[in-house]
Short mmCIF file of C-alpha atoms in Angstrom, two decimals:
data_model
loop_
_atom_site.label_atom_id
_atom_site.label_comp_id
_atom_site.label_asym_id
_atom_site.label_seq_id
_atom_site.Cartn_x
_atom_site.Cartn_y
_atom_site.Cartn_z
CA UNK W 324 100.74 -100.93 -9.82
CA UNK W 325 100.01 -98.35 -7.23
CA UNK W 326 96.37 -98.62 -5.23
CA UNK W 327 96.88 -95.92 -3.40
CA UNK W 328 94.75 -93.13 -5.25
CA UNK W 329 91.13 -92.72 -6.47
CA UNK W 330 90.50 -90.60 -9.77
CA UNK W 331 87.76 -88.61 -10.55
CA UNK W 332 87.13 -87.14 -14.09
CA UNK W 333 84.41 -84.60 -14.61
CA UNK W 334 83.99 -81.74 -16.48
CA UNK W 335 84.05 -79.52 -13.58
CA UNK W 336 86.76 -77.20 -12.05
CA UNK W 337 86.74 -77.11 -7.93
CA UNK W 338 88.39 -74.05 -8.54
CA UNK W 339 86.47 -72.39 -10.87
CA UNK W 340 83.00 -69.99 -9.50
CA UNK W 341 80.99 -70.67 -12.38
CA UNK W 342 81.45 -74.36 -12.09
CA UNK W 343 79.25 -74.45 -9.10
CA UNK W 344 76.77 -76.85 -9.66
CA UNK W 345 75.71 -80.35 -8.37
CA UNK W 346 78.64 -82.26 -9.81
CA UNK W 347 81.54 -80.21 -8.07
CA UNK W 348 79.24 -80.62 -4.67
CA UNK W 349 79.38 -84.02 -5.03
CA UNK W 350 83.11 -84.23 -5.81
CA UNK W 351 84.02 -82.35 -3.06
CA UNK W 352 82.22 -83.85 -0.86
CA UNK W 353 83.22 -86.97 -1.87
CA UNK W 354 86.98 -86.37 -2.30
CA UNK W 355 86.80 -84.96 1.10
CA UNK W 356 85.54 -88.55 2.36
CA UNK W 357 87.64 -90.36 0.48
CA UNK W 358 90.61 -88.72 2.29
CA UNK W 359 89.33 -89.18 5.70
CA UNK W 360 87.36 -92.35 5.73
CA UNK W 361 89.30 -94.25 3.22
CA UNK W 362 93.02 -92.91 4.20
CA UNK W 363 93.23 -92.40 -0.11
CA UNK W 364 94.46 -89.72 -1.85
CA UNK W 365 91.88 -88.51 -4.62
CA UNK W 366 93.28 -86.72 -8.34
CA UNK W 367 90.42 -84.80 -9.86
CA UNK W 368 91.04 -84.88 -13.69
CA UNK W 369 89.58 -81.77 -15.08
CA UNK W 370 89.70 -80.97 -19.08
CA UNK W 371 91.55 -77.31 -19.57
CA UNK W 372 88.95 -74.78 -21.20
CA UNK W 373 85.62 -77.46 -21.75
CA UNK W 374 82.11 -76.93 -20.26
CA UNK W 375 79.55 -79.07 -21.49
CA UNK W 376 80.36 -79.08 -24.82
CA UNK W 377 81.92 -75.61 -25.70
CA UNK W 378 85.38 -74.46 -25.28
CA UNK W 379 85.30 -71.35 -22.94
CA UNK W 380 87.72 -68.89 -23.22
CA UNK W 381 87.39 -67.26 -19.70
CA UNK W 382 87.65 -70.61 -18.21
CA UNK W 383 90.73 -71.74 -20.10
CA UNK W 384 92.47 -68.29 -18.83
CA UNK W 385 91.71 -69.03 -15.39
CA UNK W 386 93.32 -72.36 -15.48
CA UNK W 387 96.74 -71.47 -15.78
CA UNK W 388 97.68 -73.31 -13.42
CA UNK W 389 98.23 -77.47 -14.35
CA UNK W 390 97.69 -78.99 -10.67
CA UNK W 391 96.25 -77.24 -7.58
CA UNK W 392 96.73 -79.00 -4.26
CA UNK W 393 92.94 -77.64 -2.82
CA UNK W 394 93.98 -79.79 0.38
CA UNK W 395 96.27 -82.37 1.90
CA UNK W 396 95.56 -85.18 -0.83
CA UNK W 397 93.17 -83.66 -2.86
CA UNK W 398 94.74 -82.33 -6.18
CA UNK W 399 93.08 -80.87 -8.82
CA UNK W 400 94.74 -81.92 -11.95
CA UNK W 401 93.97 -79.75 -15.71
CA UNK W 402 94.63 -81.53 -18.51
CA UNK W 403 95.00 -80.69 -22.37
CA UNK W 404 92.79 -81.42 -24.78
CA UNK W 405 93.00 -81.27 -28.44
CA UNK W 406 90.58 -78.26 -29.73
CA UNK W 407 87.79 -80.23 -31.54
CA UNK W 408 85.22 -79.42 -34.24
CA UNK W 409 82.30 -78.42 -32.26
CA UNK W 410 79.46 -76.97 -34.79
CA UNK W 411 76.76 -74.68 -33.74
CA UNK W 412 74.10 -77.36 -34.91
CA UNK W 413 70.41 -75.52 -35.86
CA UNK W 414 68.78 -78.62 -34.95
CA UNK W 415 69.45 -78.47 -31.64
CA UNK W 416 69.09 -82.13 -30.94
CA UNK W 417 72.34 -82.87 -32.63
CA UNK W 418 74.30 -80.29 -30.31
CA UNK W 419 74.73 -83.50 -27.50
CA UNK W 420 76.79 -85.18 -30.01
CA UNK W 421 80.04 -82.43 -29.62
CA UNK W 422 80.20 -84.01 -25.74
CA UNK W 423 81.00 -87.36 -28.15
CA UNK W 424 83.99 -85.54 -29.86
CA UNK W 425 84.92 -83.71 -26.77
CA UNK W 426 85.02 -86.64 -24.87
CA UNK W 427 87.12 -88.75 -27.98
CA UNK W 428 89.82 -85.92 -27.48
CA UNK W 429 89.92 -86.26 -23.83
CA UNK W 430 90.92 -89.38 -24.09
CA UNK W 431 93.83 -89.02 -26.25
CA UNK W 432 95.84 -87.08 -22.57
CA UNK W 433 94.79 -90.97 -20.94
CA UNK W 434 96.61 -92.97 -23.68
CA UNK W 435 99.29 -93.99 -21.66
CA UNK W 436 97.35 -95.62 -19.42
CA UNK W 437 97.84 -93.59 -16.07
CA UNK W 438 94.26 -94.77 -14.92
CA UNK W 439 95.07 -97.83 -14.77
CA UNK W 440 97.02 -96.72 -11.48
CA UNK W 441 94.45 -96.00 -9.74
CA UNK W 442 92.36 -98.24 -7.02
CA UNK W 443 89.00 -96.39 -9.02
CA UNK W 444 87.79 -94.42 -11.17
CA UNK W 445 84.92 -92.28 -10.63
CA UNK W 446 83.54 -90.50 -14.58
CA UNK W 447 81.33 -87.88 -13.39
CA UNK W 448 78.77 -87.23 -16.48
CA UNK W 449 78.40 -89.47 -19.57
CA UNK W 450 79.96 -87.15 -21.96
CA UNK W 451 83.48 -88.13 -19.87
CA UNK W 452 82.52 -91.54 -20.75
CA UNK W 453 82.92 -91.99 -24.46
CA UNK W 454 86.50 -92.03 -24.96
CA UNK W 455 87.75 -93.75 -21.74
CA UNK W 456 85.46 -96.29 -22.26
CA UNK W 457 84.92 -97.14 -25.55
CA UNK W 458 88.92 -96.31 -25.99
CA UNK W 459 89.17 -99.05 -23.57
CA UNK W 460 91.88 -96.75 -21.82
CA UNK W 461 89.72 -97.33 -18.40
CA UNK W 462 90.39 -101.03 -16.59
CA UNK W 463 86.54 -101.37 -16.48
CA UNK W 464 86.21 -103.57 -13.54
CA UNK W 465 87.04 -100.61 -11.19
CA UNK W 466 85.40 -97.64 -12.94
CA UNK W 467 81.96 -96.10 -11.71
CA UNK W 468 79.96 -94.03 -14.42
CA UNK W 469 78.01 -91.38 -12.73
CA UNK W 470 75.26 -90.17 -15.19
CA UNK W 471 74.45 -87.06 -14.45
CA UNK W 472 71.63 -86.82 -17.22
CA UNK W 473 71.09 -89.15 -19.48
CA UNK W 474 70.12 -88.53 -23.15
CA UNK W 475 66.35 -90.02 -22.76
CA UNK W 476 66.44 -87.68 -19.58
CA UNK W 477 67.70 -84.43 -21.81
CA UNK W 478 64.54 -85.23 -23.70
CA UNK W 479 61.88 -84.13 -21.45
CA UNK W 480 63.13 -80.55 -22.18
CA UNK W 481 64.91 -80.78 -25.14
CA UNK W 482 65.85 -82.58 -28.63
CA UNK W 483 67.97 -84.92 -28.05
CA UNK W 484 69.71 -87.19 -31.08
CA UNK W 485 69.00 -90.98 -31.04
CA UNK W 486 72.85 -91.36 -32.33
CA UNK W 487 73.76 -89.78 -28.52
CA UNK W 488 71.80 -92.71 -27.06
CA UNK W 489 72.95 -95.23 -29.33
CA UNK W 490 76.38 -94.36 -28.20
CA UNK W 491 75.17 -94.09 -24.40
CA UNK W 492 73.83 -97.54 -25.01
CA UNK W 493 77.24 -98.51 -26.14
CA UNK W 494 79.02 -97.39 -22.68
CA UNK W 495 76.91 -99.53 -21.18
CA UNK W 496 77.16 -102.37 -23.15
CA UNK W 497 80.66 -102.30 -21.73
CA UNK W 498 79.37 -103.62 -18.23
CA UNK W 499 80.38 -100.92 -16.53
CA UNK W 500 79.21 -99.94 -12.87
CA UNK W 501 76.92 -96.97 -12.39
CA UNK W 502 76.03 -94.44 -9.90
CA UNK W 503 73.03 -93.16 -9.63
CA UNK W 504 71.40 -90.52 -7.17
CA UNK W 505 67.32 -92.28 -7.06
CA UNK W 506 65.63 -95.25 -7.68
CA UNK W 507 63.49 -92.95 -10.24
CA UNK W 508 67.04 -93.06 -12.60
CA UNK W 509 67.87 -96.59 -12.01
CA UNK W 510 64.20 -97.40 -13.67
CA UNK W 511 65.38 -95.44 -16.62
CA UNK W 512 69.01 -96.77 -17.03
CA UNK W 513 66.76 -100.88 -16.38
CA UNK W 514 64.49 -99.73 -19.07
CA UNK W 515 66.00 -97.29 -21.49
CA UNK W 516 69.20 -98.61 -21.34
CA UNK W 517 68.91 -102.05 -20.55
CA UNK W 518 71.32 -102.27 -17.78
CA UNK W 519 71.71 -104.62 -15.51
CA UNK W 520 70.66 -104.30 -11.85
CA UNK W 521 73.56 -105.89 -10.54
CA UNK W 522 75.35 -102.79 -11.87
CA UNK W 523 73.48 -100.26 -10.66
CA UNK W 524 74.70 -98.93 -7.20
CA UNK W 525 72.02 -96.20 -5.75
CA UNK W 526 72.77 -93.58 -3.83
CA UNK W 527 71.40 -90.41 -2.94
CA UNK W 528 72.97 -86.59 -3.39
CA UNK W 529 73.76 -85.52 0.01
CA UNK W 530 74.11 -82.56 2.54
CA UNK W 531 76.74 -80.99 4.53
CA UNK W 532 75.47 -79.85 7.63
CA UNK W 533 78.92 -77.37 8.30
CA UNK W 534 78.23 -75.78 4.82
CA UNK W 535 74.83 -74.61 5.43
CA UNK W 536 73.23 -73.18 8.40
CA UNK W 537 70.63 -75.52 9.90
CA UNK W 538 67.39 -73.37 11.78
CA UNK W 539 64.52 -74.68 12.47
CA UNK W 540 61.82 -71.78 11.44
CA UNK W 541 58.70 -70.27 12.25
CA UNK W 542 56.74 -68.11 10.20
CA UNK W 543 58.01 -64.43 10.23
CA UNK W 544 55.63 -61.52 9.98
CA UNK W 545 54.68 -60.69 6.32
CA UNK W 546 52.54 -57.86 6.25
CA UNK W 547 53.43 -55.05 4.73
CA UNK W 548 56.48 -56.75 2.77
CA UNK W 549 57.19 -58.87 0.12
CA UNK W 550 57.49 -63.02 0.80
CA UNK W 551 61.00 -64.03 0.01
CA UNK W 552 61.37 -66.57 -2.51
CA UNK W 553 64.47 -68.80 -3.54
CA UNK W 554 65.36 -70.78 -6.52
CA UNK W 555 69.23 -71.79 -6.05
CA UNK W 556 69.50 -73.83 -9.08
CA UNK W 557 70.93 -72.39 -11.89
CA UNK W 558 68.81 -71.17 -14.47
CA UNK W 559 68.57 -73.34 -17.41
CA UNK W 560 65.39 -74.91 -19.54
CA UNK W 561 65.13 -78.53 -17.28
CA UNK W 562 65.13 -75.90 -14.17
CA UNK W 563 61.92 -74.75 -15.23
CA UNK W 564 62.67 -71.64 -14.30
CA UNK W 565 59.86 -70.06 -16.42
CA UNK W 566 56.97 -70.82 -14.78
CA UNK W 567 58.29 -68.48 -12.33
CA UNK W 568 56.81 -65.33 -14.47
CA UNK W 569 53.19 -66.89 -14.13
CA UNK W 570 53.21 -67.67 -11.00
CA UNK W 571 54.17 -63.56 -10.58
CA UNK W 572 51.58 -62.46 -12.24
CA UNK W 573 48.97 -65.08 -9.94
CA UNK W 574 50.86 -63.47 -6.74
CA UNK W 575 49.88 -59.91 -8.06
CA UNK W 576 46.00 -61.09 -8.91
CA UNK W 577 46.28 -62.07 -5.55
CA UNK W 578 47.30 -59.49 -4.26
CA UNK W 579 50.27 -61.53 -2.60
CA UNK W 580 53.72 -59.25 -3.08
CA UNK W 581 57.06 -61.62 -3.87
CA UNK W 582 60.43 -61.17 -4.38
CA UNK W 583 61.81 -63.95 -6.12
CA UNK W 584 65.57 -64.75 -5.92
CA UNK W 585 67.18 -66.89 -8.74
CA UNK W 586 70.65 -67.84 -8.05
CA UNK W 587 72.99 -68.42 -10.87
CA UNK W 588 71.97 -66.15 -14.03
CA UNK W 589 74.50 -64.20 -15.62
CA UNK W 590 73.60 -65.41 -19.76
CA UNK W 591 77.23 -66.10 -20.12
CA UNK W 592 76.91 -69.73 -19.47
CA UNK W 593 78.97 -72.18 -21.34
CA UNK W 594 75.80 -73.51 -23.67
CA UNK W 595 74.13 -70.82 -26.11
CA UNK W 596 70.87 -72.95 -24.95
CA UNK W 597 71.64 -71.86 -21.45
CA UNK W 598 71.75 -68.56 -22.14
CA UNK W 599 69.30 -68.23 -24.42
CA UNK W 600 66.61 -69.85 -21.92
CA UNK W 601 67.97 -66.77 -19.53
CA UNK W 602 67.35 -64.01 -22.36
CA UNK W 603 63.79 -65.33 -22.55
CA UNK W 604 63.36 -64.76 -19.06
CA UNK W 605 64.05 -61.18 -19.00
CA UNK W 606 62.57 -60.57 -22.13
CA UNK W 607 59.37 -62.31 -20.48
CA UNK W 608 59.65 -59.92 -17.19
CA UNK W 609 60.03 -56.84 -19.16
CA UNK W 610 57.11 -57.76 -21.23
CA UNK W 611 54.91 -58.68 -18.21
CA UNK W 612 56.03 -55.45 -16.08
CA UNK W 613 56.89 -57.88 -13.61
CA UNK W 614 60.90 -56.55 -12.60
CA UNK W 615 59.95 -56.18 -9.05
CA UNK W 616 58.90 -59.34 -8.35
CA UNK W 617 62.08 -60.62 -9.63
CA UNK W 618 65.97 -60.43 -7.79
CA UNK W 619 68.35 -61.72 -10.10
CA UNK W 620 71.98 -63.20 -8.53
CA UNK W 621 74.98 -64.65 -10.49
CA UNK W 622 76.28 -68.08 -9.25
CA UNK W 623 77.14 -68.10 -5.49
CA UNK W 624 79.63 -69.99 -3.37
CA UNK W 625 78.21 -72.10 -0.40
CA UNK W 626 78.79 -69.89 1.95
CA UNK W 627 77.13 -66.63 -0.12
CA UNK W 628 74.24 -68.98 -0.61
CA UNK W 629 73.98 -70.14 2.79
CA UNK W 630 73.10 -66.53 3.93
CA UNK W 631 70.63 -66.25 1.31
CA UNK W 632 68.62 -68.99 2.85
CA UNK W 633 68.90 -67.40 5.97
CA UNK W 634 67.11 -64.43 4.54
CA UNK W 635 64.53 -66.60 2.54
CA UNK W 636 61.22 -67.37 3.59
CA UNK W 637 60.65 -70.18 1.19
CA UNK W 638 62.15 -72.19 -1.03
CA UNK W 639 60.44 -72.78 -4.33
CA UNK W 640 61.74 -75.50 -7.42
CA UNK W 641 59.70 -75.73 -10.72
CA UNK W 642 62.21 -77.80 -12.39
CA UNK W 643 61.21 -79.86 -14.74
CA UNK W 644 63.22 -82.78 -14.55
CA UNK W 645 65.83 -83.65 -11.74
CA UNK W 646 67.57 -87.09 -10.98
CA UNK W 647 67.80 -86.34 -7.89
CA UNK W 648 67.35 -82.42 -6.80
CA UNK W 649 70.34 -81.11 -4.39
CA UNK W 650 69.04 -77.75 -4.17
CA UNK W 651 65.48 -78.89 -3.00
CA UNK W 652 67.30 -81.15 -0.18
CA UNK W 653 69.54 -78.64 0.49
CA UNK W 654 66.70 -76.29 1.16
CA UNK W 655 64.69 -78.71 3.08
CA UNK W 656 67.27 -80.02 5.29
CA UNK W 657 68.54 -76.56 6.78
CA UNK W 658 64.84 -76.15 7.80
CA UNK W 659 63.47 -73.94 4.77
CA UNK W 660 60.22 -74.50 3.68
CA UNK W 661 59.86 -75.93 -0.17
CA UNK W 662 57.49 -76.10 -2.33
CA UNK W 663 58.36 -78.97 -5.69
CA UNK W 664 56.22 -79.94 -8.71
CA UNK W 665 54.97 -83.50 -8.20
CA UNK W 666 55.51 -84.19 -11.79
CA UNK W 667 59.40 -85.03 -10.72
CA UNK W 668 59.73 -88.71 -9.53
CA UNK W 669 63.43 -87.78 -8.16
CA UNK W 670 61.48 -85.68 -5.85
CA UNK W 671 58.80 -87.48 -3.58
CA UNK W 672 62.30 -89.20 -2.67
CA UNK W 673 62.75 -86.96 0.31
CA UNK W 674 59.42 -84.61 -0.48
CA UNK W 675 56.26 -85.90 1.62
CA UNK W 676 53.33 -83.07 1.15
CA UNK W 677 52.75 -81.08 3.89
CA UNK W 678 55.34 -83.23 5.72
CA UNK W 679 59.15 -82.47 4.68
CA UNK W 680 57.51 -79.91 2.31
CA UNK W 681 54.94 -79.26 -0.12
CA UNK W 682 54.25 -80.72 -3.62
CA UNK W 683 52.15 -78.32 -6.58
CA UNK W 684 50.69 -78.95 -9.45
CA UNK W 685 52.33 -77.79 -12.37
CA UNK W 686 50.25 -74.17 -13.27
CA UNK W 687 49.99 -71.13 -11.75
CA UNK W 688 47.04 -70.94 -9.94
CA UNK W 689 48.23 -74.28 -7.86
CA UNK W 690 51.26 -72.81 -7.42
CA UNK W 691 50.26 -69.84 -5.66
CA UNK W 692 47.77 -71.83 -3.57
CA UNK W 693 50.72 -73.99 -2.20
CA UNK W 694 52.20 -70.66 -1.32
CA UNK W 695 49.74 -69.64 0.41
CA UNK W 696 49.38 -72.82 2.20
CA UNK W 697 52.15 -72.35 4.00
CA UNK W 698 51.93 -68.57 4.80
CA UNK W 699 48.49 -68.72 6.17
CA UNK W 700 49.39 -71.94 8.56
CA UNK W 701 52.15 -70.67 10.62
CA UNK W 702 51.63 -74.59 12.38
CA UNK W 703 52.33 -75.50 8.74
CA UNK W 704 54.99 -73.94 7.95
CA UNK W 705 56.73 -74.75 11.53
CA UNK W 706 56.08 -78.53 10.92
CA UNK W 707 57.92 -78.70 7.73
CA UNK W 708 60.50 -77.18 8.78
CA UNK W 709 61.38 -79.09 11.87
CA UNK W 710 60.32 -82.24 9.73
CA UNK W 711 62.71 -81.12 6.74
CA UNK W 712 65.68 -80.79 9.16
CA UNK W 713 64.85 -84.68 10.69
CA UNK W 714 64.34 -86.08 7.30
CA UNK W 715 67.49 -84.11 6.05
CA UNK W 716 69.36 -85.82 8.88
CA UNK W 717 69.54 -89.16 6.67
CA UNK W 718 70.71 -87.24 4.09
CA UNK W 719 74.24 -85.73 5.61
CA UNK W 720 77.15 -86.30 3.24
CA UNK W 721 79.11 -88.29 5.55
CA UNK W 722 76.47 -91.28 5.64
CA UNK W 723 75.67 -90.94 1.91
CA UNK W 724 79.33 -91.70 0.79
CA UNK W 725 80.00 -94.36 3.55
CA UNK W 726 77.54 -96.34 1.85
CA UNK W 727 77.76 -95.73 -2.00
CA UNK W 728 81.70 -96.26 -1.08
CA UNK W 729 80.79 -99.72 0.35
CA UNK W 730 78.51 -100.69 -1.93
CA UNK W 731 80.88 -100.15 -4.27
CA UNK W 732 83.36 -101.29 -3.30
CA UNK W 733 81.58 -104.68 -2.59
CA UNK W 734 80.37 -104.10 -6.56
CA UNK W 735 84.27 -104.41 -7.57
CA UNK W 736 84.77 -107.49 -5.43
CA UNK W 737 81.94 -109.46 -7.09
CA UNK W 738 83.44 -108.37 -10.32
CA UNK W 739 86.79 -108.98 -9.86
CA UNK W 740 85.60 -112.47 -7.92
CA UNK W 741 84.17 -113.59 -11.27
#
């Protein structure tokens, strides 16, 4: 058996724009490590045509290609999957339960048993999890789940069917390791799932400091212009993305002029929730009269999104539920300002108010007084920033991966000890 690989399956193309979201950071990144701390070569097993759980055609068309060397060792592999039943589902709770079939079909390409190869596996997302792991077609002892979102976690913006859980539940049961990004996730996967502790390796997201300009920041002259605002995650319902529109209108009662700059809406999203959650935004704007408080910007690359920042005088996440937030570290760590609900556990994991940045209640009116909390203390607002660059620090992508790659590693050898 050869030991000299590590494979990661995710639902995510490297090579793909509208892909660009947490998971594919975190696979680079990690691939990336893997390569020159470990001295492995890394496959990244991508299905051909799946996101979430819809087939897209656009996607499929760009992946003509079957493997795509991005760099020395680091191939991205596209694999076939059988086209599954996926119904549009009116109650939408039941629409989690096509990432079971998806996931069933994926499986079938593993069959002949080419993980087993491998030194580990890395399944990024449960709904990769189903069918390698129920299928037994994973050797269990060396494969890492890394959740994502987990179905309890879907529910605190959305319907979510107890079956999915059940069948979560029965991944688990497995004994299988699992990654997770805060100690706020490893609660729920203790109480939710009943997991074990000794199987839970926690580790934070992380940040490349070559990817994103680092600048420690003092507050620019606003008068006269409108305070830059930016929201880099992409737009969907547990982004919270909505409470954007009355925090607008509080800016205008107080006569305090924004521009605010979502990154990653174009309503042609993979999930019909997605994009419907986007459609409600602009309907929301036009009825509100509220289109110039509002810059709208289709997913970016790092380095697009990176000058962005630059430009930015604040960063700003409502999101409603994160387990872990890589846009708000991002943000704090190159020395932007942010502002975060405190409702978000995930969070205060890196967010100290009026420290490494600011935390808001969840309405408008709080909202817009955190805002101005920074713009009318320039001491403030220079504070966080150098603080959010120090705290960052811990964060870097490098240190992150050394140690969730020796912890698990040192996970395997109890395992495979016993």
């Amino acid at each position: 058996m050869s030991r000299e690989k590590v494979a990661v399956v995710t639902g995510k193309d490297l090579c793909y724009l509208d892909d660009t979201d947490g998971a594919n950071v975190l696979v680079k990144n990690f691939a990336e490590h893997v390569i020159k701390n470990e001295g492995l070569d890394v496959d990244i097993y991508t299905p051909c045509g799946y996101s979430g759980h819809q087939f897209v055609d656009l996607k499929a068309q760009s992946q003509s290609e079957e493997n795509i060397e991005i760099s020395p060792g680091i191939t991205v592999k596209r694999f076939p999957v059988p086209r599954v039943v996926t119904p549009n589902y009116e109650n939408q709770g039941l629409e989690l339960l096509n990432r079971v079939n998806i996931s069933m079909g994926e499986a079938v390409y593993f069959e002949d048993g080419k993980l087993f190869d491998y030194l580990r596996i890395h399944i990024i997302h449960m709904a990769h999890s189903f069918g390698l792991v129920l299928g037994d077609i994973v050797p269990i002892e060396r494969t890492i789940v890394h959740p994502m979102m987990l179905g309890t976690e879907y529910k605190n913006f959305s319907e979510v069917s107890q079956s999915y859980i059940d069948i979560e539940k029965a991944v688990f049961r497995k004994q299988i390791l699992v990654q997770t990004p805060s100690i706020a996730e490893s609660e729920t996967l203790i109480s939710d799932y009943s997991v074990s502790p000794e199987k839970i390796i926690i580790t934070p997201r992380g940040f490349n400091p070559e990817a994103l300009t680092i600048r420690q920041r003092t507050l620019p002259p606003i008068q006269n212009r409108k305070v830059r605002i930016l929201c880099a995650n992409m737009v969907r319902p547990q982004k919270g993305q909505k409470y954007f529109i009355d925090f607008a209108k509080e800016c205008k009662k107080n006569n305090l002029p924004v521009l605010i700059s979502l990154v990653g809406v174009n309503g042609t999203s993979y999930s019909p929730a997605y994009n419907k959650y986007s459609r409600e935004i602009f309907d929301e704007i036009e009825k509100e009269n509220l289109w110039d408080s509002f810059d709208f910007l289709k997913p970016r690359s790092q380095q697009e999104l990176d000058k962005i920042m630059l430009n930015s005088d604040v960063a700003f996440y409502p999101s409603v539920f994160e387990t872990f937030g890589k846009s708000p570290l991002e943000s704090m760590a190159t020395g932007l300002p942010t502002i975060v609900c405190d409702d978000v556990p995930a969070f205060r994991e890196f967010i100290k108010d009026e420290e490494t940045g600011i935390l808001t209640s969840r309405n408008s009116q709080a909202m817009v007084e955190s805002l101005k909390r920074l713009l009318y203390k320039p001491s403030l607002y220079t504070d966080i920033s150098k603080n959010g660059i120090s705290k960052g620090a811990e964060f870097f992508w490098e240190n992150v991966l050394s140690r969730m790659i020796l912890d698990t590693n040192n996970k395997i050898s109890d395992v495979l000890s016993t």
